[in-house]
Structure formats: structure tokens, C-alpha cells
């Protein structure tokens, strides 16, 4: 008698960085991953993890940490994410995650690239970290320019209220 193979259990991870980004980004990432998983033979999404408005360079993200525990507990066979930079924008974090996934015999997949290996993680992870570093330099440059022009470099200062300017005729 022939037995059907057990479906591969898939965990999806989605994240966006700041509260200035569109909250539907998580839904869009999950939808893309679900559609990809449905097109694969024998894949079944068993759990979705997410982090809302948290940088990929941040350690201690609740969803990311829960995903790692899920992997360690044998909860899935595949981790699926829109792009590697959704998992992390820190090469050290990515490599540690990769090692933990490999140790648990869990594959890492990205819809537009398929299964990722050590080479993919190293190259794509380096680009993700470089992007964040460049963004940091550009943000700092912009803040210095605003400060030198006598403009506010942040949100509303503590203890101050916005006052509407008088209307001109």
C-alpha cells in the first residue's frame, strides 16, 4: 500500500520597520507567501509570525523570537518570507538564524528565489545590512541640514503645543 507523503509544514514570517510605513504591508507579505505556498506541491502553512513597526536590525523582536522557538521545537519544515531583509537587516542575526534553521533541518525560502542556501544568505544579508547603514548616513545628513537651517529635527518638543498660524487674506 502506498502512503501519501506528509505535507511540509510552513511557517511564514512578515515584518515592517516603522510606524510610518503602511500597516497593510504585513498582510501583503503574508498573502504573497500564502499564494506561493499554495502553488507548491505538499506545502501547508501552519503558522504566521510577524513583527509590526520594528527594525530588522533590532534584537528581541517578539515575532522573530517566537519563530526561532517554533523552529527549535520542530514546528515547521520551511520558513517562508517575502525577502531575506524581512527576517533581519543584520548579517550576524541572519547567519545565526540560518545556523539554527539548519540545525533543525528547516529550509529557508523566498517566493522569488526559492530555497536559500549559505551563499544566498551571505550575499543578500550583506546587501540588507549595507542598505541600513547607507540609510543611517543619509538620515543623519538630512538631520544635520535641518538643524543648520534652524529647523526642527524631530517631532514636537516635550512641553510645547502646535499653534495654528493665522490665515492670510
PDB file of N, CA and C in Angstrom, residues 29-103:
ATOM      1  N   UNK A  29       2.610  40.880   2.560  1.00  0.00           N
ATOM      2  CA  UNK A  29       3.684  39.889   2.609  1.00  0.00           C
ATOM      3  C   UNK A  29       3.124  38.488   2.868  1.00  0.00           C
ATOM      4  N   UNK A  30       2.202  38.394   3.809  1.00  0.00           N
ATOM      5  CA  UNK A  30       1.619  37.094   4.151  1.00  0.00           C
ATOM      6  C   UNK A  30       0.835  36.546   2.957  1.00  0.00           C
ATOM      7  N   UNK A  31       0.073  37.406   2.294  1.00  0.00           N
ATOM      8  CA  UNK A  31      -0.706  36.962   1.131  1.00  0.00           C
ATOM      9  C   UNK A  31       0.217  36.406   0.041  1.00  0.00           C
ATOM     10  N   UNK A  32       1.305  37.131  -0.257  1.00  0.00           N
ATOM     11  CA  UNK A  32       2.262  36.679  -1.264  1.00  0.00           C
ATOM     12  C   UNK A  32       2.844  35.312  -0.888  1.00  0.00           C
ATOM     13  N   UNK A  33       3.213  35.166   0.373  1.00  0.00           N
ATOM     14  CA  UNK A  33       3.793  33.899   0.842  1.00  0.00           C
ATOM     15  C   UNK A  33       2.769  32.764   0.802  1.00  0.00           C
ATOM     16  N   UNK A  34       1.535  33.046   1.209  1.00  0.00           N
ATOM     17  CA  UNK A  34       0.489  32.015   1.169  1.00  0.00           C
ATOM     18  C   UNK A  34       0.241  31.552  -0.270  1.00  0.00           C
ATOM     19  N   UNK A  35       0.175  32.508  -1.190  1.00  0.00           N
ATOM     20  CA  UNK A  35      -0.052  32.164  -2.593  1.00  0.00           C
ATOM     21  C   UNK A  35       1.080  31.289  -3.127  1.00  0.00           C
ATOM     22  N   UNK A  36       2.307  31.636  -2.750  1.00  0.00           N
ATOM     23  CA  UNK A  36       3.465  30.845  -3.171  1.00  0.00           C
ATOM     24  C   UNK A  36       3.386  29.429  -2.598  1.00  0.00           C
ATOM     25  N   UNK A  37       3.071  29.331  -1.310  1.00  0.00           N
ATOM     26  CA  UNK A  37       2.977  28.022  -0.656  1.00  0.00           C
ATOM     27  C   UNK A  37       1.884  27.157  -1.303  1.00  0.00           C
ATOM     28  N   UNK A  38       0.770  27.781  -1.679  1.00  0.00           N
ATOM     29  CA  UNK A  38      -0.325  27.041  -2.310  1.00  0.00           C
ATOM     30  C   UNK A  38       0.083  26.456  -3.656  1.00  0.00           C
ATOM     31  N   UNK A  39       1.003  27.114  -4.343  1.00  0.00           N
ATOM     32  CA  UNK A  39       1.468  26.625  -5.650  1.00  0.00           C
ATOM     33  C   UNK A  39       2.486  25.483  -5.526  1.00  0.00           C
ATOM     34  N   UNK A  40       2.995  25.262  -4.332  1.00  0.00           N
ATOM     35  CA  UNK A  40       3.983  24.199  -4.125  1.00  0.00           C
ATOM     36  C   UNK A  40       3.267  22.895  -3.782  1.00  0.00           C
ATOM     37  N   UNK A  41       3.790  21.817  -4.273  1.00  0.00           N
ATOM     38  CA  UNK A  41       3.182  20.518  -4.024  1.00  0.00           C
ATOM     39  C   UNK A  41       3.493  20.048  -2.603  1.00  0.00           C
ATOM     40  N   UNK A  42       2.458  19.859  -1.808  1.00  0.00           N
ATOM     41  CA  UNK A  42       2.631  19.286  -0.477  1.00  0.00           C
ATOM     42  C   UNK A  42       3.030  20.260   0.615  1.00  0.00           C
ATOM     43  N   UNK A  43       2.853  21.548   0.403  1.00  0.00           N
ATOM     44  CA  UNK A  43       3.164  22.543   1.440  1.00  0.00           C
ATOM     45  C   UNK A  43       1.881  22.928   2.165  1.00  0.00           C
ATOM     46  N   UNK A  44       1.964  23.077   3.479  1.00  0.00           N
ATOM     47  CA  UNK A  44       0.816  23.507   4.281  1.00  0.00           C
ATOM     48  C   UNK A  44       1.283  24.567   5.277  1.00  0.00           C
ATOM     49  N   UNK A  45       0.705  25.759   5.189  1.00  0.00           N
ATOM     50  CA  UNK A  45       1.050  26.827   6.129  1.00  0.00           C
ATOM     51  C   UNK A  45       0.443  26.481   7.479  1.00  0.00           C
ATOM     52  N   UNK A  46       1.308  26.407   8.498  1.00  0.00           N
ATOM     53  CA  UNK A  46       0.841  26.030   9.828  1.00  0.00           C
ATOM     54  C   UNK A  46       0.832  27.203  10.807  1.00  0.00           C
ATOM     55  N   UNK A  47       1.624  28.234  10.531  1.00  0.00           N
ATOM     56  CA  UNK A  47       1.671  29.355  11.465  1.00  0.00           C
ATOM     57  C   UNK A  47       2.270  30.575  10.771  1.00  0.00           C
ATOM     58  N   UNK A  48       1.803  31.769  11.206  1.00  0.00           N
ATOM     59  CA  UNK A  48       2.318  33.043  10.699  1.00  0.00           C
ATOM     60  C   UNK A  48       2.874  33.827  11.878  1.00  0.00           C
ATOM     61  N   UNK A  49       4.072  34.334  11.709  1.00  0.00           N
ATOM     62  CA  UNK A  49       4.735  35.168  12.712  1.00  0.00           C
ATOM     63  C   UNK A  49       4.930  36.543  12.107  1.00  0.00           C
ATOM     64  N   UNK A  50       4.839  37.566  12.957  1.00  0.00           N
ATOM     65  CA  UNK A  50       5.016  38.922  12.442  1.00  0.00           C
ATOM     66  C   UNK A  50       5.569  39.850  13.506  1.00  0.00           C
ATOM     67  N   UNK A  51       6.217  40.896  13.018  1.00  0.00           N
ATOM     68  CA  UNK A  51       6.667  41.986  13.871  1.00  0.00           C
ATOM     69  C   UNK A  51       6.250  43.283  13.201  1.00  0.00           C
ATOM     70  N   UNK A  52       5.540  44.108  13.957  1.00  0.00           N
ATOM     71  CA  UNK A  52       4.971  45.345  13.438  1.00  0.00           C
ATOM     72  C   UNK A  52       5.792  46.537  13.923  1.00  0.00           C
ATOM     73  N   UNK A  53       6.240  47.345  12.985  1.00  0.00           N
ATOM     74  CA  UNK A  53       6.965  48.591  13.270  1.00  0.00           C
ATOM     75  C   UNK A  53       8.220  48.355  14.119  1.00  0.00           C
ATOM     76  N   UNK A  54       8.990  47.315  13.740  1.00  0.00           N
ATOM     77  CA  UNK A  54      10.242  47.022  14.425  1.00  0.00           C
ATOM     78  C   UNK A  54      11.324  46.814  13.371  1.00  0.00           C
ATOM     79  N   UNK A  55      12.434  47.497  13.521  1.00  0.00           N
ATOM     80  CA  UNK A  55      13.537  47.385  12.576  1.00  0.00           C
ATOM     81  C   UNK A  55      14.091  45.968  12.519  1.00  0.00           C
ATOM     82  N   UNK A  56      14.529  45.581  11.337  1.00  0.00           N
ATOM     83  CA  UNK A  56      15.151  44.274  11.153  1.00  0.00           C
ATOM     84  C   UNK A  56      16.528  44.187  11.775  1.00  0.00           C
ATOM     85  N   UNK A  57      17.058  45.311  12.240  1.00  0.00           N
ATOM     86  CA  UNK A  57      18.359  45.311  12.916  1.00  0.00           C
ATOM     87  C   UNK A  57      18.192  45.154  14.423  1.00  0.00           C
ATOM     88  N   UNK A  58      16.953  45.115  14.883  1.00  0.00           N
ATOM     89  CA  UNK A  58      16.653  45.034  16.312  1.00  0.00           C
ATOM     90  C   UNK A  58      16.649  43.588  16.797  1.00  0.00           C
ATOM     91  N   UNK A  59      17.310  43.366  17.899  1.00  0.00           N
ATOM     92  CA  UNK A  59      17.261  42.049  18.550  1.00  0.00           C
ATOM     93  C   UNK A  59      16.067  42.038  19.502  1.00  0.00           C
ATOM     94  N   UNK A  60      15.582  40.873  19.814  1.00  0.00           N
ATOM     95  CA  UNK A  60      14.472  40.768  20.768  1.00  0.00           C
ATOM     96  C   UNK A  60      13.132  41.117  20.167  1.00  0.00           C
ATOM     97  N   UNK A  61      12.942  40.889  18.873  1.00  0.00           N
ATOM     98  CA  UNK A  61      11.627  41.098  18.252  1.00  0.00           C
ATOM     99  C   UNK A  61      10.731  39.922  18.640  1.00  0.00           C
ATOM    100  N   UNK A  62       9.560  40.196  19.188  1.00  0.00           N
ATOM    101  CA  UNK A  62       8.707  39.105  19.686  1.00  0.00           C
ATOM    102  C   UNK A  62       8.362  38.046  18.635  1.00  0.00           C
ATOM    103  N   UNK A  63       7.960  38.471  17.450  1.00  0.00           N
ATOM    104  CA  UNK A  63       7.599  37.507  16.409  1.00  0.00           C
ATOM    105  C   UNK A  63       8.783  36.695  15.926  1.00  0.00           C
ATOM    106  N   UNK A  64       9.910  37.349  15.744  1.00  0.00           N
ATOM    107  CA  UNK A  64      11.128  36.673  15.289  1.00  0.00           C
ATOM    108  C   UNK A  64      11.611  35.673  16.339  1.00  0.00           C
ATOM    109  N   UNK A  65      11.567  36.086  17.591  1.00  0.00           N
ATOM    110  CA  UNK A  65      11.965  35.178  18.677  1.00  0.00           C
ATOM    111  C   UNK A  65      11.033  33.973  18.768  1.00  0.00           C
ATOM    112  N   UNK A  66       9.719  34.224  18.613  1.00  0.00           N
ATOM    113  CA  UNK A  66       8.743  33.133  18.657  1.00  0.00           C
ATOM    114  C   UNK A  66       8.963  32.171  17.486  1.00  0.00           C
ATOM    115  N   UNK A  67       9.311  32.704  16.322  1.00  0.00           N
ATOM    116  CA  UNK A  67       9.605  31.865  15.162  1.00  0.00           C
ATOM    117  C   UNK A  67      10.802  30.955  15.455  1.00  0.00           C
ATOM    118  N   UNK A  68      11.832  31.507  16.060  1.00  0.00           N
ATOM    119  CA  UNK A  68      13.018  30.711  16.382  1.00  0.00           C
ATOM    120  C   UNK A  68      12.686  29.594  17.380  1.00  0.00           C
ATOM    121  N   UNK A  69      11.832  29.892  18.361  1.00  0.00           N
ATOM    122  CA  UNK A  69      11.401  28.860  19.312  1.00  0.00           C
ATOM    123  C   UNK A  69      10.587  27.779  18.603  1.00  0.00           C
ATOM    124  N   UNK A  70       9.737  28.210  17.683  1.00  0.00           N
ATOM    125  CA  UNK A  70       8.901  27.290  16.911  1.00  0.00           C
ATOM    126  C   UNK A  70       9.779  26.331  16.110  1.00  0.00           C
ATOM    127  N   UNK A  71      10.827  26.870  15.501  1.00  0.00           N
ATOM    128  CA  UNK A  71      11.772  26.046  14.741  1.00  0.00           C
ATOM    129  C   UNK A  71      12.474  25.054  15.670  1.00  0.00           C
ATOM    130  N   UNK A  72      12.968  25.556  16.789  1.00  0.00           N
ATOM    131  CA  UNK A  72      13.693  24.701  17.740  1.00  0.00           C
ATOM    132  C   UNK A  72      12.804  23.576  18.280  1.00  0.00           C
ATOM    133  N   UNK A  73      11.499  23.854  18.393  1.00  0.00           N
ATOM    134  CA  UNK A  73      10.552  22.850  18.892  1.00  0.00           C
ATOM    135  C   UNK A  73      10.073  21.890  17.797  1.00  0.00           C
ATOM    136  N   UNK A  74      10.598  22.050  16.581  1.00  0.00           N
ATOM    137  CA  UNK A  74      10.212  21.165  15.480  1.00  0.00           C
ATOM    138  C   UNK A  74       8.876  21.488  14.861  1.00  0.00           C
ATOM    139  N   UNK A  75       8.454  22.757  14.942  1.00  0.00           N
ATOM    140  CA  UNK A  75       7.130  23.147  14.462  1.00  0.00           C
ATOM    141  C   UNK A  75       6.964  23.268  12.958  1.00  0.00           C
ATOM    142  N   UNK A  76       8.073  23.336  12.218  1.00  0.00           N
ATOM    143  CA  UNK A  76       7.945  23.505  10.775  1.00  0.00           C
ATOM    144  C   UNK A  76       9.138  22.886  10.051  1.00  0.00           C
ATOM    145  N   UNK A  77       8.941  22.749   8.740  1.00  0.00           N
ATOM    146  CA  UNK A  77       9.986  22.228   7.861  1.00  0.00           C
ATOM    147  C   UNK A  77      10.574  23.331   6.981  1.00  0.00           C
ATOM    148  N   UNK A  78       9.793  24.402   6.798  1.00  0.00           N
ATOM    149  CA  UNK A  78      10.178  25.502   5.914  1.00  0.00           C
ATOM    150  C   UNK A  78       9.782  26.816   6.569  1.00  0.00           C
ATOM    151  N   UNK A  79      10.666  27.811   6.467  1.00  0.00           N
ATOM    152  CA  UNK A  79      10.326  29.184   6.838  1.00  0.00           C
ATOM    153  C   UNK A  79      10.256  29.957   5.531  1.00  0.00           C
ATOM    154  N   UNK A  80       9.140  30.637   5.333  1.00  0.00           N
ATOM    155  CA  UNK A  80       8.877  31.376   4.097  1.00  0.00           C
ATOM    156  C   UNK A  80       8.706  32.849   4.425  1.00  0.00           C
ATOM    157  N   UNK A  81       9.360  33.716   3.661  1.00  0.00           N
ATOM    158  CA  UNK A  81       9.318  35.161   3.885  1.00  0.00           C
ATOM    159  C   UNK A  81       9.444  35.857   2.543  1.00  0.00           C
ATOM    160  N   UNK A  82       8.892  37.067   2.443  1.00  0.00           N
ATOM    161  CA  UNK A  82       8.899  37.786   1.169  1.00  0.00           C
ATOM    162  C   UNK A  82      10.318  38.042   0.677  1.00  0.00           C
ATOM    163  N   UNK A  83      11.155  38.506   1.559  1.00  0.00           N
ATOM    164  CA  UNK A  83      12.548  38.805   1.215  1.00  0.00           C
ATOM    165  C   UNK A  83      13.390  38.598   2.467  1.00  0.00           C
ATOM    166  N   UNK A  84      14.637  38.255   2.272  1.00  0.00           N
ATOM    167  CA  UNK A  84      15.523  37.984   3.404  1.00  0.00           C
ATOM    168  C   UNK A  84      15.600  39.159   4.370  1.00  0.00           C
ATOM    169  N   UNK A  85      15.512  40.405   3.856  1.00  0.00           N
ATOM    170  CA  UNK A  85      15.605  41.563   4.751  1.00  0.00           C
ATOM    171  C   UNK A  85      14.399  41.682   5.677  1.00  0.00           C
ATOM    172  N   UNK A  86      13.342  40.910   5.438  1.00  0.00           N
ATOM    173  CA  UNK A  86      12.216  40.886   6.377  1.00  0.00           C
ATOM    174  C   UNK A  86      12.632  40.125   7.631  1.00  0.00           C
ATOM    175  N   UNK A  87      13.459  39.091   7.480  1.00  0.00           N
ATOM    176  CA  UNK A  87      13.937  38.341   8.652  1.00  0.00           C
ATOM    177  C   UNK A  87      14.859  39.214   9.489  1.00  0.00           C
ATOM    178  N   UNK A  88      15.834  39.838   8.846  1.00  0.00           N
ATOM    179  CA  UNK A  88      16.783  40.691   9.568  1.00  0.00           C
ATOM    180  C   UNK A  88      17.596  41.518   8.585  1.00  0.00           C
ATOM    181  N   UNK A  89      18.057  42.650   9.050  1.00  0.00           N
ATOM    182  CA  UNK A  89      18.959  43.502   8.277  1.00  0.00           C
ATOM    183  C   UNK A  89      20.327  43.547   8.950  1.00  0.00           C
ATOM    184  N   UNK A  90      20.610  42.540   9.719  1.00  0.00           N
ATOM    185  CA  UNK A  90      21.881  42.416  10.412  1.00  0.00           C
ATOM    186  C   UNK A  90      22.452  41.054  10.033  1.00  0.00           C
ATOM    187  N   UNK A  91      23.611  41.054   9.403  1.00  0.00           N
ATOM    188  CA  UNK A  91      24.192  39.820   8.893  1.00  0.00           C
ATOM    189  C   UNK A  91      24.432  38.794  10.003  1.00  0.00           C
ATOM    190  N   UNK A  92      24.848  39.265  11.155  1.00  0.00           N
ATOM    191  CA  UNK A  92      25.080  38.351  12.278  1.00  0.00           C
ATOM    192  C   UNK A  92      23.785  37.644  12.687  1.00  0.00           C
ATOM    193  N   UNK A  93      22.682  38.409  12.770  1.00  0.00           N
ATOM    194  CA  UNK A  93      21.381  37.809  13.116  1.00  0.00           C
ATOM    195  C   UNK A  93      20.947  36.802  12.059  1.00  0.00           C
ATOM    196  N   UNK A  94      21.152  37.161  10.794  1.00  0.00           N
ATOM    197  CA  UNK A  94      20.753  36.262   9.713  1.00  0.00           C
ATOM    198  C   UNK A  94      21.540  34.953   9.744  1.00  0.00           C
ATOM    199  N   UNK A  95      22.835  35.062   9.945  1.00  0.00           N
ATOM    200  CA  UNK A  95      23.656  33.854   9.959  1.00  0.00           C
ATOM    201  C   UNK A  95      23.324  32.970  11.160  1.00  0.00           C
ATOM    202  N   UNK A  96      23.046  33.587  12.298  1.00  0.00           N
ATOM    203  CA  UNK A  96      22.652  32.816  13.478  1.00  0.00           C
ATOM    204  C   UNK A  96      21.313  32.110  13.225  1.00  0.00           C
ATOM    205  N   UNK A  97      20.375  32.832  12.613  1.00  0.00           N
ATOM    206  CA  UNK A  97      19.086  32.236  12.283  1.00  0.00           C
ATOM    207  C   UNK A  97      19.285  31.069  11.312  1.00  0.00           C
ATOM    208  N   UNK A  98      20.115  31.272  10.301  1.00  0.00           N
ATOM    209  CA  UNK A  98      20.396  30.230   9.312  1.00  0.00           C
ATOM    210  C   UNK A  98      20.967  28.981   9.994  1.00  0.00           C
ATOM    211  N   UNK A  99      21.906  29.186  10.918  1.00  0.00           N
ATOM    212  CA  UNK A  99      22.512  28.053  11.625  1.00  0.00           C
ATOM    213  C   UNK A  99      21.469  27.305  12.463  1.00  0.00           C
ATOM    214  N   UNK A 100      20.597  28.053  13.132  1.00  0.00           N
ATOM    215  CA  UNK A 100      19.548  27.417  13.934  1.00  0.00           C
ATOM    216  C   UNK A 100      18.579  26.637  13.045  1.00  0.00           C
ATOM    217  N   UNK A 101      18.221  27.227  11.913  1.00  0.00           N
ATOM    218  CA  UNK A 101      17.308  26.559  10.982  1.00  0.00           C
ATOM    219  C   UNK A 101      17.951  25.287  10.438  1.00  0.00           C
ATOM    220  N   UNK A 102      19.199  25.365  10.030  1.00  0.00           N
ATOM    221  CA  UNK A 102      19.914  24.190   9.507  1.00  0.00           C
ATOM    222  C   UNK A 102      19.998  23.082  10.563  1.00  0.00           C
ATOM    223  N   UNK A 103      20.288  23.484  11.790  1.00  0.00           N
ATOM    224  CA  UNK A 103      20.390  22.515  12.878  1.00  0.00           C
ATOM    225  C   UNK A 103      19.064  21.769  13.071  1.00  0.00           C
TER     226      UNK A 103
END
